[in-house]
PDB file of C-alpha atoms in Angstrom:
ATOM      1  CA  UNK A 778      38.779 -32.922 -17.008  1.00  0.00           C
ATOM      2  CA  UNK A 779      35.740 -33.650 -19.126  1.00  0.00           C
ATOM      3  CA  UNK A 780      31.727 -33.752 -17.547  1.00  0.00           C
ATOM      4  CA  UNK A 781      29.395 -35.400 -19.211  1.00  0.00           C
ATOM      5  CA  UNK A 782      26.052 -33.483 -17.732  1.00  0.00           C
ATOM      6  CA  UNK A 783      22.917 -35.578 -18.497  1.00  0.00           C
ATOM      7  CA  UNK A 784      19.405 -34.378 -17.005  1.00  0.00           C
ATOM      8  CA  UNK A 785      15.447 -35.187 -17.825  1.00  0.00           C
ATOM      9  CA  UNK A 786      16.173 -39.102 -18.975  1.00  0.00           C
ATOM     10  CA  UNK A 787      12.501 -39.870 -18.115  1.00  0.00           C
ATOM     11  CA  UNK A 788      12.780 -43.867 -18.357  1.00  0.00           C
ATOM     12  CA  UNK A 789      13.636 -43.408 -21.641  1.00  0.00           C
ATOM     13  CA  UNK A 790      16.376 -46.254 -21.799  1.00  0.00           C
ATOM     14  CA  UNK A 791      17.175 -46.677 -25.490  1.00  0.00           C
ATOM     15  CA  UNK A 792      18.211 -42.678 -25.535  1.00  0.00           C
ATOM     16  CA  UNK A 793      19.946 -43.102 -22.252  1.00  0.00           C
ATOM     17  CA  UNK A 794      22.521 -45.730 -23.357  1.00  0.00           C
ATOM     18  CA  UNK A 795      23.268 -43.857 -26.425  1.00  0.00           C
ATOM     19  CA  UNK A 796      24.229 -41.041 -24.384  1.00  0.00           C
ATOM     20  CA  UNK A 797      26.184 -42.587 -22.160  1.00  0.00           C
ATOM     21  CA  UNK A 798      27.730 -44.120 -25.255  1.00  0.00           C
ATOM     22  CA  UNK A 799      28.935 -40.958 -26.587  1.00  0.00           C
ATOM     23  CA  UNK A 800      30.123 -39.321 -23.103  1.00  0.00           C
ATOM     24  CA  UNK A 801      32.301 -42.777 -22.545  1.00  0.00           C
ATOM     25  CA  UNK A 802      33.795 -42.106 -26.364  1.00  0.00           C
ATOM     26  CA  UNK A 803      34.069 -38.429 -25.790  1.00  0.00           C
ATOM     27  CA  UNK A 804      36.454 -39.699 -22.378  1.00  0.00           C
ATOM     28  CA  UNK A 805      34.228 -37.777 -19.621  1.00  0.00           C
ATOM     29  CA  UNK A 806      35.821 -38.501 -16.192  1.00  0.00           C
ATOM     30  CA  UNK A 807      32.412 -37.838 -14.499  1.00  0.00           C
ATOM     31  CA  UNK A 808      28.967 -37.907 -14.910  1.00  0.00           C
ATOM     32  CA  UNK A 809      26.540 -34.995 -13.408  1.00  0.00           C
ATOM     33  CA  UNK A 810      22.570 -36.134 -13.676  1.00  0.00           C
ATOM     34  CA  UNK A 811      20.254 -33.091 -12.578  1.00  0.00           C
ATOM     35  CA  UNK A 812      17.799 -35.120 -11.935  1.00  0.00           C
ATOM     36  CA  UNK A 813      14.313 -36.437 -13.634  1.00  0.00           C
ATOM     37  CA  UNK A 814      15.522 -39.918 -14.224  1.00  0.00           C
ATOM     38  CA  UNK A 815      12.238 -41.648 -14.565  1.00  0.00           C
ATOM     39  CA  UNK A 816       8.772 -40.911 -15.184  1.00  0.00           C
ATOM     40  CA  UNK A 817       6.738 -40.908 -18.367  1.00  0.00           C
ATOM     41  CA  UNK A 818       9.467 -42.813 -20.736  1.00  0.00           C
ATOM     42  CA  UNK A 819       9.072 -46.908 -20.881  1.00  0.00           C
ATOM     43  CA  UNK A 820      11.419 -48.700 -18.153  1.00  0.00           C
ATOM     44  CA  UNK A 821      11.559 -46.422 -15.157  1.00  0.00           C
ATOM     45  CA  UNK A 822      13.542 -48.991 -13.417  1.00  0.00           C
ATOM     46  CA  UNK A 823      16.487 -49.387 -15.778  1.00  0.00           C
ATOM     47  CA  UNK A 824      16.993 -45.778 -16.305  1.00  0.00           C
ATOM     48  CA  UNK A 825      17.405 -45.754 -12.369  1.00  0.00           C
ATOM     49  CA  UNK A 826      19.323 -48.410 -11.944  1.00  0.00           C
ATOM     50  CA  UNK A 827      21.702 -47.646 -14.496  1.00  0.00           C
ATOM     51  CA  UNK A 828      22.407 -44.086 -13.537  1.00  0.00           C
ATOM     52  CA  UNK A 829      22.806 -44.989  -9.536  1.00  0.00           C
ATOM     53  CA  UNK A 830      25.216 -47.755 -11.214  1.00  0.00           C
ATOM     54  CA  UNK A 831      27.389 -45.065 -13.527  1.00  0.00           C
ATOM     55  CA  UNK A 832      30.864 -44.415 -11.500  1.00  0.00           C
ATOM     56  CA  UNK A 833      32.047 -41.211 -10.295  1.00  0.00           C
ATOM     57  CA  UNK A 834      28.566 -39.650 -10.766  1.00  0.00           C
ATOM     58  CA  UNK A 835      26.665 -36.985  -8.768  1.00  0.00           C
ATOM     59  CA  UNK A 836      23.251 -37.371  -9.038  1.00  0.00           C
ATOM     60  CA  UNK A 837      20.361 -34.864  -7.682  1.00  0.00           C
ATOM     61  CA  UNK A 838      16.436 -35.165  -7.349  1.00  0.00           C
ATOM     62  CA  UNK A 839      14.032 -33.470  -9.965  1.00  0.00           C
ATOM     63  CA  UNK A 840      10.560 -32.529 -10.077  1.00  0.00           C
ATOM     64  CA  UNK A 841       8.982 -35.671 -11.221  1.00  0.00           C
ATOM     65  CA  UNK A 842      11.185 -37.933  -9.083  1.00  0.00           C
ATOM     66  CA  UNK A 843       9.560 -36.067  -6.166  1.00  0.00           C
ATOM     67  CA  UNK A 844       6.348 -36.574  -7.839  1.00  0.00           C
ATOM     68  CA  UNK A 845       7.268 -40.219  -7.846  1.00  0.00           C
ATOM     69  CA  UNK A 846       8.115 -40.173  -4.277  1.00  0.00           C
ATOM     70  CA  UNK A 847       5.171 -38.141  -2.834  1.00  0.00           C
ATOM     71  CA  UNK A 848       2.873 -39.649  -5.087  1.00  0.00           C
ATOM     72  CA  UNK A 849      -1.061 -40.136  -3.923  1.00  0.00           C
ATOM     73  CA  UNK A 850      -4.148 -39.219  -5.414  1.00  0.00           C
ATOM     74  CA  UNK A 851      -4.244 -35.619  -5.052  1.00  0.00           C
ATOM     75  CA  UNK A 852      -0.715 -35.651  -6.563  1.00  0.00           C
ATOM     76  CA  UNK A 853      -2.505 -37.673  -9.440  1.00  0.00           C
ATOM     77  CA  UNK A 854      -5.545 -35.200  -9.317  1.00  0.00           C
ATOM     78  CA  UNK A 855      -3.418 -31.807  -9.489  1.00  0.00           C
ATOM     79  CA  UNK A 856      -1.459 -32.848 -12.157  1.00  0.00           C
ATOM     80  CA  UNK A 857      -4.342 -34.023 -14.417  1.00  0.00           C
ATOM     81  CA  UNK A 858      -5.788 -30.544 -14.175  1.00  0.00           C
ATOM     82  CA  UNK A 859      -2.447 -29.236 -15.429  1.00  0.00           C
ATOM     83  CA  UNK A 860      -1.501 -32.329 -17.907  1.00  0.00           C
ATOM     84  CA  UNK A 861      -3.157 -35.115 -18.132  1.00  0.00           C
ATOM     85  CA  UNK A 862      -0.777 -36.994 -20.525  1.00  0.00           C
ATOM     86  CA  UNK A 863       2.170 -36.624 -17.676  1.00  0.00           C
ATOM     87  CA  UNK A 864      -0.587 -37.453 -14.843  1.00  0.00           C
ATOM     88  CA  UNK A 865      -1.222 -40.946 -16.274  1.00  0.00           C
ATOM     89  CA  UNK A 866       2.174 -41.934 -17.282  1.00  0.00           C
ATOM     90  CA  UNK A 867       3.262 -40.915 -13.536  1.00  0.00           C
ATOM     91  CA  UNK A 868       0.414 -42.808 -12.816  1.00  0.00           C
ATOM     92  CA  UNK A 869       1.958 -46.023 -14.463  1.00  0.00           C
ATOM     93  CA  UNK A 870       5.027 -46.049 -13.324  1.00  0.00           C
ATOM     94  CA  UNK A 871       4.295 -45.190 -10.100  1.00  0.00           C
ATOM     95  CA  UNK A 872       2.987 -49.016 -10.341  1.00  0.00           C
ATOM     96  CA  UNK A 873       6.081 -50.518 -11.994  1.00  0.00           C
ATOM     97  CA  UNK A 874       8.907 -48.311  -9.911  1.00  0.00           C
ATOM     98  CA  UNK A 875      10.007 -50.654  -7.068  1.00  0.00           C
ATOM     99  CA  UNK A 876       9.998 -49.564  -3.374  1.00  0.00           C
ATOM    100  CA  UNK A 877      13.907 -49.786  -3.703  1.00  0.00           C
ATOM    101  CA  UNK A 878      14.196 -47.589  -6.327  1.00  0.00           C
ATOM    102  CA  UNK A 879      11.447 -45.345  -5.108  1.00  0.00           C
ATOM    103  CA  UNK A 880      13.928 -45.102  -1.938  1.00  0.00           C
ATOM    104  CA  UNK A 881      16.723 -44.511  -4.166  1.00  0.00           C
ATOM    105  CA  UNK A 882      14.746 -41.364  -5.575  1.00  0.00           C
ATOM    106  CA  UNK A 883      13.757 -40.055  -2.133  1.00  0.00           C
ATOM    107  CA  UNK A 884      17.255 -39.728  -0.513  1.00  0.00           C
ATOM    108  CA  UNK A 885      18.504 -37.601  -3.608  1.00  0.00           C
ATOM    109  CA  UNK A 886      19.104 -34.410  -2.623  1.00  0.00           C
ATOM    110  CA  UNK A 887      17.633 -31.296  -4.375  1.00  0.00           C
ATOM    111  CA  UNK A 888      20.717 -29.494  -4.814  1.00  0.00           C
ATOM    112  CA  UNK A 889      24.756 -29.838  -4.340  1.00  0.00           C
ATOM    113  CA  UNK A 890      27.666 -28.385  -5.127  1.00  0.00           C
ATOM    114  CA  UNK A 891      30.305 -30.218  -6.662  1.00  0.00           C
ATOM    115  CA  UNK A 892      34.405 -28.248  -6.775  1.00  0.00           C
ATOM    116  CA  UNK A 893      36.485 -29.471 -10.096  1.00  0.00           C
ATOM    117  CA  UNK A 894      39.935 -27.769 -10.284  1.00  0.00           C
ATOM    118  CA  UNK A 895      38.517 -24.900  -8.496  1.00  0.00           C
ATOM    119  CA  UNK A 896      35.383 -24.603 -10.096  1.00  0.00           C
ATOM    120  CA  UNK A 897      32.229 -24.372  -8.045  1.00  0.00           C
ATOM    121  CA  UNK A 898      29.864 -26.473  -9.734  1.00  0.00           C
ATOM    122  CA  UNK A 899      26.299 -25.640  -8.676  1.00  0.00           C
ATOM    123  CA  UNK A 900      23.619 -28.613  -9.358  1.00  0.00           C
ATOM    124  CA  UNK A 901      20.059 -27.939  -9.598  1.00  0.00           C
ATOM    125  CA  UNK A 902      17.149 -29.078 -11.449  1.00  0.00           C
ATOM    126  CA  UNK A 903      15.155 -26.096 -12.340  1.00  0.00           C
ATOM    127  CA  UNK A 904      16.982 -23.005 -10.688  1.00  0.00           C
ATOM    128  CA  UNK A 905      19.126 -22.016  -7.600  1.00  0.00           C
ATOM    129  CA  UNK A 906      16.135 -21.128  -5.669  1.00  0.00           C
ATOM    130  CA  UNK A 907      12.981 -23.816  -7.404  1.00  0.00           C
ATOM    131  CA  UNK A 908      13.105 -27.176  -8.688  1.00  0.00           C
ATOM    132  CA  UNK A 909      10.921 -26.683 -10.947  1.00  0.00           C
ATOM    133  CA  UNK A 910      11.438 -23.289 -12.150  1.00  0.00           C
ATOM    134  CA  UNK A 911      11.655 -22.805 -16.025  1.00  0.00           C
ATOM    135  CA  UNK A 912      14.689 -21.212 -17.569  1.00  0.00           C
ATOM    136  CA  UNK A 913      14.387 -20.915 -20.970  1.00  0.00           C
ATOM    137  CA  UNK A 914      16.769 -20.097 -23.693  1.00  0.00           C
ATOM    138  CA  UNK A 915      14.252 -16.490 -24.560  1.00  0.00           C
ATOM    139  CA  UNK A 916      14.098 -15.790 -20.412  1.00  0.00           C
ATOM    140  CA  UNK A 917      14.264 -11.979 -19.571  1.00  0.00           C
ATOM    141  CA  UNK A 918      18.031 -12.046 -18.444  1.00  0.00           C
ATOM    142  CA  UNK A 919      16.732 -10.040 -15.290  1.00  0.00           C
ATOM    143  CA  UNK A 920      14.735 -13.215 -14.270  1.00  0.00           C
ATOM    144  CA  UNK A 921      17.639 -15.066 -14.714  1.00  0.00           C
ATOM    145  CA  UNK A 922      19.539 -12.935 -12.723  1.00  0.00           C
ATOM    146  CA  UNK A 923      16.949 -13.746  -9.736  1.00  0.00           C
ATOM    147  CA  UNK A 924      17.076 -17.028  -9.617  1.00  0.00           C
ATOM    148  CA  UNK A 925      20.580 -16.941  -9.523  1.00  0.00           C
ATOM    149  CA  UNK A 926      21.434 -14.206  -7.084  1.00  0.00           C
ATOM    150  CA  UNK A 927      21.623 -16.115  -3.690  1.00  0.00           C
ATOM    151  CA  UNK A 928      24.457 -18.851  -4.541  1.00  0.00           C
ATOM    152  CA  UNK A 929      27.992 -18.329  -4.945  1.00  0.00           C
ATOM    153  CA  UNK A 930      28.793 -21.061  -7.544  1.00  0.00           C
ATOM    154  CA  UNK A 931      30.953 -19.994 -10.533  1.00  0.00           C
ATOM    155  CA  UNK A 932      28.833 -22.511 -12.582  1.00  0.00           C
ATOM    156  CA  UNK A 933      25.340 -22.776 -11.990  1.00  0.00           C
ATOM    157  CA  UNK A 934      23.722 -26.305 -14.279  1.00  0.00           C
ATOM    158  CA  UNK A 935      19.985 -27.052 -14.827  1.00  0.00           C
ATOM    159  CA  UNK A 936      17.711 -29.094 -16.628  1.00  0.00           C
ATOM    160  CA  UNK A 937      13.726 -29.190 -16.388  1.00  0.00           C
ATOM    161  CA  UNK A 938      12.925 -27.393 -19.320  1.00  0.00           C
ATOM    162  CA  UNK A 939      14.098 -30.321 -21.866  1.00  0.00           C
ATOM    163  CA  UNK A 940      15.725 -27.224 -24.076  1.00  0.00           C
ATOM    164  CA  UNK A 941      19.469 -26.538 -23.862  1.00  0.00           C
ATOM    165  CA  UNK A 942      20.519 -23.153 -23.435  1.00  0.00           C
ATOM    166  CA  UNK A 943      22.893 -20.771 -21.437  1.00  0.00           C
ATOM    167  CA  UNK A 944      23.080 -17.803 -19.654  1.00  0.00           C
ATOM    168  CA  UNK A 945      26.278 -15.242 -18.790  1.00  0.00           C
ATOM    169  CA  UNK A 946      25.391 -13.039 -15.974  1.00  0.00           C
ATOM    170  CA  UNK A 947      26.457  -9.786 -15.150  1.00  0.00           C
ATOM    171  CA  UNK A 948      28.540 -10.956 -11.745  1.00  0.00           C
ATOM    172  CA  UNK A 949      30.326 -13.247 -13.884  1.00  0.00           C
ATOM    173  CA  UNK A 950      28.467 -16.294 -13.021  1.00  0.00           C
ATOM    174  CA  UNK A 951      27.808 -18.815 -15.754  1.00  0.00           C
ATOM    175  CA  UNK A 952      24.089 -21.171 -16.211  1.00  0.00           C
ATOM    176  CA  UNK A 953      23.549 -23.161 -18.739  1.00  0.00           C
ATOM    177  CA  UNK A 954      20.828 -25.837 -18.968  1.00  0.00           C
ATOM    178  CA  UNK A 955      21.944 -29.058 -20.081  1.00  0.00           C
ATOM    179  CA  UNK A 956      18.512 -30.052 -22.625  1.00  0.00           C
ATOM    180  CA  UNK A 957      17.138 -33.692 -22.325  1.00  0.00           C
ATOM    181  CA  UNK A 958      18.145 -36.895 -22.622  1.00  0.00           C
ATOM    182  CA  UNK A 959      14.826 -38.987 -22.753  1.00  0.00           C
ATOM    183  CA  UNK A 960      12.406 -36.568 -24.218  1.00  0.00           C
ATOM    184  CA  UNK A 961      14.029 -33.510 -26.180  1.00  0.00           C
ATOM    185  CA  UNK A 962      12.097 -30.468 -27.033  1.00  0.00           C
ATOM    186  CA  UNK A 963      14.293 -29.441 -30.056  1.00  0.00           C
ATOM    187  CA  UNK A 964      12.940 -29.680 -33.187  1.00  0.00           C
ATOM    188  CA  UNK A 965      14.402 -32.850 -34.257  1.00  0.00           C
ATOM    189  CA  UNK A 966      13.284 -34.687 -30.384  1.00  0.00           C
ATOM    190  CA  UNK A 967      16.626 -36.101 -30.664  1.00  0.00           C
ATOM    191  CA  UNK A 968      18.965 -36.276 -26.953  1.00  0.00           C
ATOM    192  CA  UNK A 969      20.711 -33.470 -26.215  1.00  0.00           C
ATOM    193  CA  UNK A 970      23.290 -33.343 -23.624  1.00  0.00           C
ATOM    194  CA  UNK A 971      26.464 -30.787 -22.234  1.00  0.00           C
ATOM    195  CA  UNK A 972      29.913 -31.854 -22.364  1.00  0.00           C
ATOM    196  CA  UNK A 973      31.876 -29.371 -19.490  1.00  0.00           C
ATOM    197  CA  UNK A 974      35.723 -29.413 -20.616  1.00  0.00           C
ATOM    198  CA  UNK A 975      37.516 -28.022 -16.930  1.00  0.00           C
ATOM    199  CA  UNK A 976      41.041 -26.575 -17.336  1.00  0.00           C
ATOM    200  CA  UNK A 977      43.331 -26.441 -14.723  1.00  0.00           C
ATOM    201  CA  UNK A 978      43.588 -22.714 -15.094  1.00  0.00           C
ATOM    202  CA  UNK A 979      39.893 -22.934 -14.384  1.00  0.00           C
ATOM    203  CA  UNK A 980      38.668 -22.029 -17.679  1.00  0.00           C
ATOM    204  CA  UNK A 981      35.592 -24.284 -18.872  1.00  0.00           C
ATOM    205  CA  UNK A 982      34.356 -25.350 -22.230  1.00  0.00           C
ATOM    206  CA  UNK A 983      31.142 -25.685 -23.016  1.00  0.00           C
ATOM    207  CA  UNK A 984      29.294 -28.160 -25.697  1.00  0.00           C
ATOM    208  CA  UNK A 985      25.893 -29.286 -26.374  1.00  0.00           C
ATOM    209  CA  UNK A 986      25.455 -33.066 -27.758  1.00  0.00           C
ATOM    210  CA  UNK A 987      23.054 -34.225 -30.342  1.00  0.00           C
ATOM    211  CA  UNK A 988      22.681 -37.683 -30.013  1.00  0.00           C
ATOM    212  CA  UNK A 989      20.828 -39.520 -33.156  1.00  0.00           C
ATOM    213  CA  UNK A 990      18.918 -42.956 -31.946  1.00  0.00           C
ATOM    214  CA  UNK A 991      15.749 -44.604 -32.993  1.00  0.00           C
ATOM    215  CA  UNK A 992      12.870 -42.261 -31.553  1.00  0.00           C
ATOM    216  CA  UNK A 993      10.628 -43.807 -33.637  1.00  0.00           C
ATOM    217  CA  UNK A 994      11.050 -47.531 -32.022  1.00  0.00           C
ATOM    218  CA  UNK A 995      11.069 -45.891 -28.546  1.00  0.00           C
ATOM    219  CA  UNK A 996       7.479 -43.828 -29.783  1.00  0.00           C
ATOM    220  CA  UNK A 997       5.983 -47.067 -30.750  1.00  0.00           C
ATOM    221  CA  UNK A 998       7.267 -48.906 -27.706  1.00  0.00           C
ATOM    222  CA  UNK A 999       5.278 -45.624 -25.172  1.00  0.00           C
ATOM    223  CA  UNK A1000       1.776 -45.787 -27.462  1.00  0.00           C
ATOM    224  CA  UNK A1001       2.035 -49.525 -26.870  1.00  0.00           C
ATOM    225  CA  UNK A1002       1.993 -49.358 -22.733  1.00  0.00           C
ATOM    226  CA  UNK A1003      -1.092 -49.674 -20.777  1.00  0.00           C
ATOM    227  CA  UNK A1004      -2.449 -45.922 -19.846  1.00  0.00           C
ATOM    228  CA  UNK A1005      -4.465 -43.178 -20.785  1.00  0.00           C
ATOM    229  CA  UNK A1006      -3.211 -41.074 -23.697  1.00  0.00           C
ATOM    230  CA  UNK A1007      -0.033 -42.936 -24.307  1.00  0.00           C
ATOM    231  CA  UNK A1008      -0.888 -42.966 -28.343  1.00  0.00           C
ATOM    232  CA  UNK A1009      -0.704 -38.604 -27.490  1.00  0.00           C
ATOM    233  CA  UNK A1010       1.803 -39.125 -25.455  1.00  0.00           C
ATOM    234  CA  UNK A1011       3.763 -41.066 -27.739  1.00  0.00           C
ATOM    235  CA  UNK A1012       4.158 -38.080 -29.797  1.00  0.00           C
ATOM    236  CA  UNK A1013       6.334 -36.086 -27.578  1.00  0.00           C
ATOM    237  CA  UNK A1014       9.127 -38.395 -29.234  1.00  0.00           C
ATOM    238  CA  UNK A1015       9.125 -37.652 -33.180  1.00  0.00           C
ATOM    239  CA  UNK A1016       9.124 -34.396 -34.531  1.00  0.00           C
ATOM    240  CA  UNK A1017       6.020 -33.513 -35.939  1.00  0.00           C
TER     241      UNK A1017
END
């Protein structure tokens, strides 16, 4: 069976539908989103709509979807002090998201465990033990290790940090973070998502898609919207 694992869209629609192009070509069965499906993109909506749409497709909550959720002004406030490009995009589409779809976001769960053939499929956003933990491709192994020591999933997949990577552990346990649909941090800021081939002698596959599309429409499209920094923010998009 083939998994298309998407995470980090971001309401970046134009990047999402390529994606989903490519996993439909590439025959994925299911879909796994680890969450982050709106925020700081263009049409917050459609990205959300579309994914809670997709068939046979597990979906879990990420950071900024709880941002969306619990959102108030000392959400606003503490973010600003950390970011202030992400604090006034959330602020925008905090405005735009509908209650419906801010409802949609709020049941997700943070976590679940999916079985394929066997395989114990362990869905997070961040890590096993934060949502918004960072696991990057250069993080101390031992770290690693942590964050993964208190589940017993033979798989462990996570997004968050917008960079694909992977991680074998000494126990035998795999992680490997699936990169970022809707705003990439690889060089080229082109989608990235992980294609899971599952064996029925429970062997797995592993393959990380780059995805070409127009970044440069969707860049123009973010400067264009109606908050501060979006001409900085509009950046994150096209390599530099």
């Amino acid at each position: 069976m083939k998994i298309g694992v998407i995470s980090d869209i971001h309401g970046n629609a134009e990047a999402l539908n390529n994606v989903l192009k490519d996993i439909e070509l590439k025959g994925a069965e299911k879909i796994f989103c680890l969450g982050d499906l709106a925020m700081g993109g263009y049409d917050p909506n459609y990205t959300i709509e579309k994914i809670f749409s997709l068939k046979n497709c597990e979906i879990i909550q990420g950071n900024t979807d709880k941002l969306i959720v619990d959102y108030n002004n000392e959400v606003y406030n503490d973010l600003y002090k950390k970011d202030p490009l992400m604090a006034n995009a959330l602020k925008l589409d905090v405005v735009e998201i509908t209650d419906s779809n801010k409802q949609r976001l709020k049941n997700l769960p943070e976590q679940k465990e999916v079985d394929v053939y066997g395989v114990n499929f362990l869905l997070c956003h961040g890590s096993p033990r934060k949502q918004n933990e960072n696991l990057y491709p250069d993080t101390d192994i031992k770290i690693v290790e942590e964050a993964a020591r208190n589940t017993n999933a033979d798989i462990v997949l996570t997004g968050h940090t917008h960079m694909p990577c992977g991680f074998t552990l000494n126990d035998g346990k795999i992680i490997v973070n699936a990169g970022s649909v809707g705003r990439s941090r690889t060089k080229d800021k082109m989608p990235v998502y992980l294609l899971i081939t599952v064996n029925k002698d429970k062997t797995c596959e592993f393959e990380h898609r780059r995805i070409i599309y127009d970044n440069k429409k969707v860049s123009k499209i973010i400067e264009e919207r109606d908050f501060e920094f979006s001409k900085e923010f509009s950046k994150l998009y096209i390599e530099e």
